[in-house]
Amino acid sequence: MAEFKRRVSDQVPSHLIYIPEMKLISRDELAAILKPETITEEDISEHEGWSRQFVIESKLIPNLLKYAILSHRWTESELTFQDAKSGKWDGAGHEKLDKFREKAEEHGCLLAWSDTCCINKESSSELDEAIRSMYRWYRDAYICIVYLAQTQTLETLGSDEWFLRGWTLQELLAPLRMKFYYGNGDGWAPLTENENDKDDAALVFALSRVTKIPPNDLCNFRPGPNRAWEKMTWAAGRKTTRIEDIAYSLIGIFDISMTIAYGEGDRAFKRFMAEFIQNCKEWQILVWAGGLPGCPTDPACYRTINEPALEMLKNRQISWWGEGCGDSDFTITKRGVQVRLLMVPASVDLEP
């Protein structure tokens, strides 16, 4: 079916775990396994009030392809793509993956995805696609299952390393449905009783307290270059293992397209900022401290502890009598920021 093939190509990760057989499969194998051609008229008739085409394309096929996606803090022992491909599910890190599988099944998913074992990092093209598509894969997942290894209650959320990692920021913002679990000795226990933790007001406000992200953004985030300075502050305290991932982990949040080139070091963030400023026309993005002359080196350059300044920048409240005059466009060049300024005469009284 054309719609099935389109969704597989556009919205499904390149490799997935097929839970009933605990087998790593490519998306090219999905049609043979899920058999979309077996959709019956009886299946269609169960959705009264909708057109036949709408039911097939918007109800039945998405239900066939729904997958659970894992968000977690990596440890030194994780199952790899090579382990999964060879069927070695009992190696290092298998316990976490086994619990993830159990929870995915509880949510009615036959398919699951984990960044530890579902990306062939030996393939540069697959790795490039995974990095550039990661935000969309988390957004399109039926459920994002989060494992917090250092949390027991809502009050201890802030001590979990999950909130300090660069990649988990988009894993928090992108999904429409999330379920948080913590380890209690007997397995994974849910933090709330809700089916979707983004509907739990107490948890959402606890997440907002820890991350400084407004509750509405936690529940209904929209990627893009708007509110640039504020979004940068959300990432300011987070770290990544690879220096390039400081930039790569932000491209989905800001809806930026750039090539992936591990080994380029801090040049990745310079390229990210150059591309970003071409799409962002908010002057707040120029308000940074530290970094290199003419360019910030990471989101920490946007962090401030000055509360009045924070509110003004976040809410874009600064204005002046000349606002609207001159050229508001600016770009980053090899020499730094290029901007045309309006110069006006002024006198300053230095007397106390």
Tab-separated table of C-alpha atoms in Angstrom:
chain	number	residue	atom	x	y	z
A	1	MET	CA	0.000	0.000	0.000
A	2	ALA	CA	1.321	3.392	-1.008
A	3	GLU	CA	0.459	5.112	2.288
A	4	PHE	CA	2.140	2.358	4.307
A	5	LYS	CA	5.311	2.664	2.234
A	6	ARG	CA	5.269	6.457	2.521
A	7	ARG	CA	4.965	6.384	6.300
A	8	VAL	CA	7.675	3.757	6.628
A	9	SER	CA	10.021	5.831	4.499
A	10	ASP	CA	9.256	9.227	6.102
A	11	GLN	CA	8.370	8.523	9.732
A	12	VAL	CA	9.932	5.254	10.883
A	13	PRO	CA	13.531	4.754	12.133
A	14	SER	CA	15.881	2.782	9.910
A	15	HIS	CA	16.033	-0.129	12.393
A	16	LEU	CA	13.555	-1.279	15.033
A	17	ILE	CA	13.196	-4.087	17.552
A	18	TYR	CA	10.357	-6.440	16.621
A	19	ILE	CA	9.184	-7.320	20.121
A	20	PRO	CA	7.319	-10.655	19.555
A	21	GLU	CA	10.524	-12.244	18.245
A	22	MET	CA	13.032	-9.898	19.946
A	23	LYS	CA	14.686	-9.381	16.602
A	24	LEU	CA	16.348	-6.310	15.127
A	25	ILE	CA	14.739	-5.548	11.771
A	26	SER	CA	15.159	-2.888	9.102
A	27	ARG	CA	12.201	-0.755	8.086
A	28	ASP	CA	12.307	-2.476	4.682
A	29	GLU	CA	11.138	-5.662	6.442
A	30	LEU	CA	8.065	-4.075	8.016
A	31	ALA	CA	5.663	-4.770	5.145
A	32	ALA	CA	6.469	-8.495	5.193
A	33	ILE	CA	6.102	-8.696	8.979
A	34	LEU	CA	3.070	-6.442	9.582
A	35	LYS	CA	1.208	-7.351	6.363
A	36	PRO	CA	-0.765	-4.123	5.769
A	37	GLU	CA	-2.584	-5.825	2.872
A	38	THR	CA	-4.515	-7.907	5.432
A	39	ILE	CA	-6.515	-4.867	6.602
A	40	THR	CA	-10.155	-5.952	6.166
A	41	GLU	CA	-13.419	-4.166	5.486
A	42	GLU	CA	-14.467	-5.172	8.981
A	43	ASP	CA	-11.465	-3.277	10.390
A	44	ILE	CA	-12.503	-0.214	8.389
A	45	SER	CA	-16.182	-0.431	9.383
A	46	GLU	CA	-15.283	-0.231	13.078
A	47	HIS	CA	-14.533	3.474	12.539
A	48	GLU	CA	-17.945	4.840	11.615
A	49	GLY	CA	-18.348	8.422	10.481
A	50	TRP	CA	-15.026	8.609	8.629
A	51	SER	CA	-14.210	8.047	4.984
A	52	ARG	CA	-12.617	4.750	3.997
A	53	GLN	CA	-9.394	6.428	2.884
A	54	PHE	CA	-9.126	8.465	6.086
A	55	VAL	CA	-9.587	5.381	8.272
A	56	ILE	CA	-6.891	3.467	6.419
A	57	GLU	CA	-4.357	6.310	6.242
A	58	SER	CA	-4.946	7.994	9.607
A	59	LYS	CA	-6.151	5.172	11.865
A	60	LEU	CA	-5.229	1.653	10.777
A	61	ILE	CA	-1.781	2.160	9.231
A	62	PRO	CA	-0.487	4.391	12.084
A	63	ASN	CA	-1.738	1.748	14.521
A	64	LEU	CA	0.228	-0.930	12.657
A	65	LEU	CA	3.405	1.166	12.733
A	66	LYS	CA	3.235	2.506	16.280
A	67	TYR	CA	6.490	2.099	18.180
A	68	ALA	CA	7.800	2.842	21.650
A	69	ILE	CA	11.006	4.826	22.002
A	70	LEU	CA	13.426	4.804	24.937
A	71	SER	CA	14.942	7.825	26.675
A	72	HIS	CA	17.584	7.107	29.296
A	73	ARG	CA	21.020	7.935	30.645
A	74	TRP	CA	23.703	5.848	28.947
A	75	THR	CA	25.969	3.733	31.151
A	76	GLU	CA	29.275	2.047	30.385
A	77	SER	CA	27.473	-1.233	29.639
A	78	GLU	CA	24.927	-1.040	26.821
A	79	LEU	CA	23.843	-3.463	24.116
A	80	THR	CA	25.199	-2.432	20.716
A	81	PHE	CA	23.819	-2.649	17.189
A	82	GLN	CA	26.162	-5.562	16.515
A	83	ASP	CA	24.890	-7.378	19.635
A	84	ALA	CA	21.272	-6.936	18.568
A	85	LYS	CA	21.934	-7.884	14.950
A	86	SER	CA	23.547	-11.154	16.028
A	87	GLY	CA	20.749	-11.892	18.499
A	88	LYS	CA	22.862	-11.461	21.659
A	89	TRP	CA	20.163	-9.986	23.896
A	90	ASP	CA	21.717	-11.319	27.097
A	91	GLY	CA	24.873	-9.210	27.107
A	92	ALA	CA	25.757	-6.063	29.042
A	93	GLY	CA	22.812	-3.716	29.397
A	94	HIS	CA	20.207	-6.379	28.619
A	95	GLU	CA	18.236	-5.804	31.835
A	96	LYS	CA	17.361	-2.221	30.957
A	97	LEU	CA	16.386	-3.177	27.424
A	98	ASP	CA	14.299	-6.079	28.725
A	99	LYS	CA	12.353	-3.767	31.057
A	100	PHE	CA	11.869	-1.320	28.186
A	101	ARG	CA	10.456	-4.153	26.065
A	102	GLU	CA	8.020	-5.077	28.834
A	103	LYS	CA	6.735	-1.513	29.136
A	104	ALA	CA	6.469	-1.140	25.350
A	105	GLU	CA	4.279	-4.256	25.242
A	106	GLU	CA	2.109	-2.881	28.047
A	107	HIS	CA	1.424	0.137	25.837
A	108	GLY	CA	0.379	-2.101	22.947
A	109	CYS	CA	3.502	-1.688	20.795
A	110	LEU	CA	4.981	-4.470	18.665
A	111	LEU	CA	7.913	-2.249	17.699
A	112	ALA	CA	10.499	-0.486	19.841
A	113	TRP	CA	13.546	1.748	19.306
A	114	SER	CA	16.577	2.438	21.485
A	115	ASP	CA	19.514	4.649	20.554
A	116	THR	CA	21.928	2.088	22.019
A	117	CYS	CA	21.254	-0.763	19.601
A	118	CYS	CA	19.056	0.502	16.755
A	119	ILE	CA	21.614	2.716	14.980
A	120	ASN	CA	24.374	1.206	12.895
A	121	LYS	CA	27.111	3.661	13.815
A	122	GLU	CA	29.501	1.954	11.396
A	123	SER	CA	27.368	3.336	8.549
A	124	SER	CA	27.997	7.071	8.131
A	125	SER	CA	24.810	7.523	6.086
A	126	GLU	CA	22.633	5.793	8.701
A	127	LEU	CA	24.253	7.734	11.545
A	128	ASP	CA	23.737	11.003	9.638
A	129	GLU	CA	20.064	10.187	9.079
A	130	ALA	CA	19.568	9.195	12.719
A	131	ILE	CA	21.044	12.432	14.092
A	132	ARG	CA	19.076	14.626	11.696
A	133	SER	CA	15.829	12.662	12.171
A	134	MET	CA	16.050	12.068	15.932
A	135	TYR	CA	13.656	14.835	16.926
A	136	ARG	CA	11.044	13.632	14.422
A	137	TRP	CA	11.400	10.007	15.544
A	138	TYR	CA	10.701	11.007	19.143
A	139	ARG	CA	7.781	13.180	18.046
A	140	ASP	CA	6.244	10.413	15.891
A	141	ALA	CA	6.657	7.641	18.504
A	142	TYR	CA	3.454	6.293	20.006
A	143	ILE	CA	4.981	6.526	23.490
A	144	CYS	CA	8.335	7.685	24.848
A	145	ILE	CA	9.382	5.569	27.819
A	146	VAL	CA	11.797	7.375	30.147
A	147	TYR	CA	13.933	5.521	32.661
A	148	LEU	CA	15.271	7.651	35.523
A	149	ALA	CA	17.956	5.629	37.302
A	150	GLN	CA	18.525	8.099	40.155
A	151	THR	CA	14.949	9.149	40.936
A	152	GLN	CA	12.488	7.790	43.482
A	153	THR	CA	9.892	10.569	43.828
A	154	LEU	CA	8.901	13.866	42.215
A	155	GLU	CA	10.919	15.649	44.911
A	156	THR	CA	14.154	13.918	43.832
A	157	LEU	CA	13.807	14.590	40.094
A	158	GLY	CA	16.426	17.336	40.174
A	159	SER	CA	19.191	14.965	41.271
A	160	ASP	CA	18.882	12.684	38.247
A	161	GLU	CA	21.625	12.917	35.615
A	162	TRP	CA	18.991	12.515	32.893
A	163	PHE	CA	18.287	16.242	33.285
A	164	LEU	CA	21.942	17.168	32.712
A	165	ARG	CA	22.501	15.485	29.342
A	166	GLY	CA	22.322	17.300	26.026
A	167	TRP	CA	20.300	14.796	24.004
A	168	THR	CA	17.592	14.319	26.630
A	169	LEU	CA	16.377	17.903	26.153
A	170	GLN	CA	14.816	17.105	22.774
A	171	GLU	CA	13.721	13.727	24.136
A	172	LEU	CA	11.726	15.650	26.749
A	173	LEU	CA	10.273	18.238	24.363
A	174	ALA	CA	9.515	16.220	21.220
A	175	PRO	CA	7.186	13.363	22.317
A	176	LEU	CA	3.448	13.888	22.521
A	177	ARG	CA	3.071	10.980	24.972
A	178	MET	CA	5.589	10.096	27.697
A	179	LYS	CA	5.757	7.687	30.605
A	180	PHE	CA	8.386	8.092	33.347
A	181	TYR	CA	9.686	5.091	35.305
A	182	TYR	CA	12.212	4.618	38.079
A	183	GLY	CA	13.920	1.510	39.451
A	184	ASN	CA	12.545	0.230	42.753
A	185	GLY	CA	14.452	-3.050	43.118
A	186	ASP	CA	11.624	-5.181	41.724
A	187	GLY	CA	11.571	-3.582	38.289
A	188	TRP	CA	10.458	-0.266	36.837
A	189	ALA	CA	7.790	1.623	38.746
A	190	PRO	CA	5.752	4.478	37.205
A	191	LEU	CA	6.123	7.973	38.647
A	192	THR	CA	2.389	8.616	38.105
A	193	GLU	CA	-0.763	6.647	37.444
A	194	ASN	CA	-1.557	8.495	34.196
A	195	GLU	CA	-1.328	6.816	30.795
A	196	ASN	CA	0.419	9.940	29.507
A	197	ASP	CA	2.600	11.789	32.011
A	198	LYS	CA	2.305	14.981	29.976
A	199	ASP	CA	-1.301	15.050	31.198
A	200	ASP	CA	-0.220	14.875	34.852
A	201	ALA	CA	-0.150	18.434	36.222
A	202	ALA	CA	1.957	17.586	39.297
A	203	LEU	CA	4.670	15.911	37.219
A	204	VAL	CA	4.657	18.624	34.543
A	205	PHE	CA	5.155	21.343	37.163
A	206	ALA	CA	7.906	19.284	38.814
A	207	LEU	CA	9.628	18.965	35.426
A	208	SER	CA	9.241	22.703	34.886
A	209	ARG	CA	10.793	23.404	38.278
A	210	VAL	CA	13.834	21.274	37.465
A	211	THR	CA	14.341	22.347	33.836
A	212	LYS	CA	13.071	25.971	33.951
A	213	ILE	CA	10.989	25.167	30.872
A	214	PRO	CA	7.413	26.558	30.938
A	215	PRO	CA	4.742	23.869	31.403
A	216	ASN	CA	3.066	24.708	28.094
A	217	ASP	CA	6.329	24.048	26.228
A	218	LEU	CA	6.769	20.727	28.022
A	219	CYS	CA	3.338	19.619	26.823
A	220	ASN	CA	3.026	21.318	23.428
A	221	PHE	CA	6.478	22.258	22.189
A	222	ARG	CA	6.893	23.524	18.637
A	223	PRO	CA	10.373	23.490	17.105
A	224	GLY	CA	11.712	26.559	15.348
A	225	PRO	CA	14.132	29.505	15.632
A	226	ASN	CA	11.729	31.685	17.614
A	227	ARG	CA	12.350	32.514	21.316
A	228	ALA	CA	15.954	31.651	20.566
A	229	TRP	CA	17.624	33.114	23.652
A	230	GLU	CA	15.168	31.450	26.040
A	231	LYS	CA	15.540	28.026	24.410
A	232	MET	CA	19.325	28.336	24.570
A	233	THR	CA	19.102	28.792	28.333
A	234	TRP	CA	17.237	25.474	28.587
A	235	ALA	CA	20.313	23.751	27.141
A	236	ALA	CA	22.868	25.867	29.015
A	237	GLY	CA	23.520	23.452	31.881
A	238	ARG	CA	23.593	20.265	29.810
A	239	LYS	CA	26.628	18.254	28.711
A	240	THR	CA	27.394	15.786	25.926
A	241	THR	CA	30.089	13.121	25.624
A	242	ARG	CA	31.101	14.212	22.121
A	243	ILE	CA	31.750	17.936	21.683
A	244	GLU	CA	29.984	17.927	18.308
A	245	ASP	CA	26.764	16.745	19.972
A	246	ILE	CA	26.416	20.117	21.701
A	247	ALA	CA	25.339	21.402	18.281
A	248	TYR	CA	23.763	18.253	16.853
A	249	SER	CA	21.431	17.816	19.836
A	250	LEU	CA	19.906	21.260	19.135
A	251	ILE	CA	19.123	21.010	15.417
A	252	GLY	CA	15.710	19.394	15.965
A	253	ILE	CA	14.693	21.861	18.682
A	254	PHE	CA	15.494	24.865	16.474
A	255	ASP	CA	14.477	23.131	13.208
A	256	ILE	CA	17.915	23.637	11.654
A	257	SER	CA	19.329	21.518	8.825
A	258	MET	CA	23.079	20.858	8.807
A	259	THR	CA	25.389	18.028	7.821
A	260	ILE	CA	26.836	15.730	10.471
A	261	ALA	CA	30.628	15.445	10.634
A	262	TYR	CA	32.000	13.785	13.756
A	263	GLY	CA	35.618	14.768	14.208
A	264	GLU	CA	35.090	18.467	13.476
A	265	GLY	CA	35.137	19.341	17.190
A	266	ASP	CA	33.890	22.772	18.261
A	267	ARG	CA	33.514	23.815	14.627
A	268	ALA	CA	30.143	22.035	14.741
A	269	PHE	CA	28.688	24.703	17.039
A	270	LYS	CA	30.104	27.501	14.867
A	271	ARG	CA	28.394	25.971	11.834
A	272	PHE	CA	25.207	25.563	13.824
A	273	MET	CA	25.225	29.238	14.888
A	274	ALA	CA	25.947	30.423	11.349
A	275	GLU	CA	22.982	28.442	10.021
A	276	PHE	CA	20.831	29.405	12.984
A	277	ILE	CA	21.324	33.136	12.622
A	278	GLN	CA	20.340	32.907	8.959
A	279	ASN	CA	16.939	31.682	10.191
A	280	CYS	CA	16.597	33.657	13.425
A	281	LYS	CA	16.032	37.407	13.330
A	282	GLU	CA	15.653	38.004	17.065
A	283	TRP	CA	18.300	40.353	18.443
A	284	GLN	CA	18.405	38.424	21.745
A	285	ILE	CA	20.460	35.696	20.062
A	286	LEU	CA	23.345	38.206	20.025
A	287	VAL	CA	23.275	38.554	23.827
A	288	TRP	CA	25.923	36.106	25.005
A	289	ALA	CA	28.938	36.205	27.285
A	290	GLY	CA	32.190	34.294	26.884
A	291	GLY	CA	33.030	32.026	23.984
A	292	LEU	CA	35.205	33.224	21.120
A	293	PRO	CA	35.354	36.738	19.669
A	294	GLY	CA	32.293	37.091	17.467
A	295	CYS	CA	30.705	33.734	18.280
A	296	PRO	CA	29.431	31.761	21.315
A	297	THR	CA	30.941	28.302	21.778
A	298	ASP	CA	28.013	26.538	23.466
A	299	PRO	CA	24.598	27.257	25.032
A	300	ALA	CA	26.251	28.040	28.406
A	301	CYS	CA	27.234	31.419	26.923
A	302	TYR	CA	23.550	32.399	27.208
A	303	ARG	CA	23.197	31.590	30.884
A	304	THR	CA	22.598	34.426	33.342
A	305	ILE	CA	21.756	34.580	37.055
A	306	ASN	CA	20.508	38.173	36.805
A	307	GLU	CA	16.755	37.695	37.228
A	308	PRO	CA	15.621	41.131	35.890
A	309	ALA	CA	17.806	40.688	32.801
A	310	LEU	CA	16.551	37.129	32.413
A	311	GLU	CA	12.918	38.246	32.379
A	312	MET	CA	13.560	41.096	29.933
A	313	LEU	CA	15.436	38.862	27.518
A	314	LYS	CA	13.005	35.985	27.820
A	315	ASN	CA	9.968	38.185	27.278
A	316	ARG	CA	11.651	40.531	24.752
A	317	GLN	CA	10.696	43.590	26.821
A	318	ILE	CA	13.667	45.832	25.972
A	319	SER	CA	12.801	48.679	23.602
A	320	TRP	CA	14.074	52.149	22.754
A	321	TRP	CA	12.913	55.269	20.978
A	322	GLY	CA	14.724	54.326	17.769
A	323	GLU	CA	13.248	50.823	17.531
A	324	GLY	CA	12.064	50.072	14.025
A	325	CYS	CA	14.678	52.336	12.416
A	326	GLY	CA	17.672	51.120	10.469
A	327	ASP	CA	18.418	47.592	9.259
A	328	SER	CA	17.413	44.795	11.652
A	329	ASP	CA	19.154	42.034	9.675
A	330	PHE	CA	22.426	40.513	10.895
A	331	THR	CA	24.659	37.638	9.816
A	332	ILE	CA	27.693	35.713	11.053
A	333	THR	CA	30.741	35.981	8.803
A	334	LYS	CA	34.299	34.682	9.109
A	335	ARG	CA	35.077	37.863	11.029
A	336	GLY	CA	32.164	37.502	13.443
A	337	VAL	CA	28.764	39.185	13.628
A	338	GLN	CA	27.979	41.669	10.855
A	339	VAL	CA	25.255	44.156	11.731
A	340	ARG	CA	24.339	47.640	10.548
A	341	LEU	CA	23.684	49.991	13.462
A	342	LEU	CA	21.779	53.228	13.716
A	343	MET	CA	24.073	55.854	15.267
A	344	VAL	CA	22.460	58.757	17.146
A	345	PRO	CA	24.078	61.645	19.034
A	346	ALA	CA	23.872	61.405	22.799
A	347	SER	CA	25.306	63.100	25.855
A	348	VAL	CA	26.145	61.357	29.094
A	349	ASP	CA	26.197	63.148	32.449
A	350	LEU	CA	28.895	61.506	34.564
A	351	GLU	CA	28.260	63.684	37.609
A	352	PRO	CA	26.933	61.760	40.640
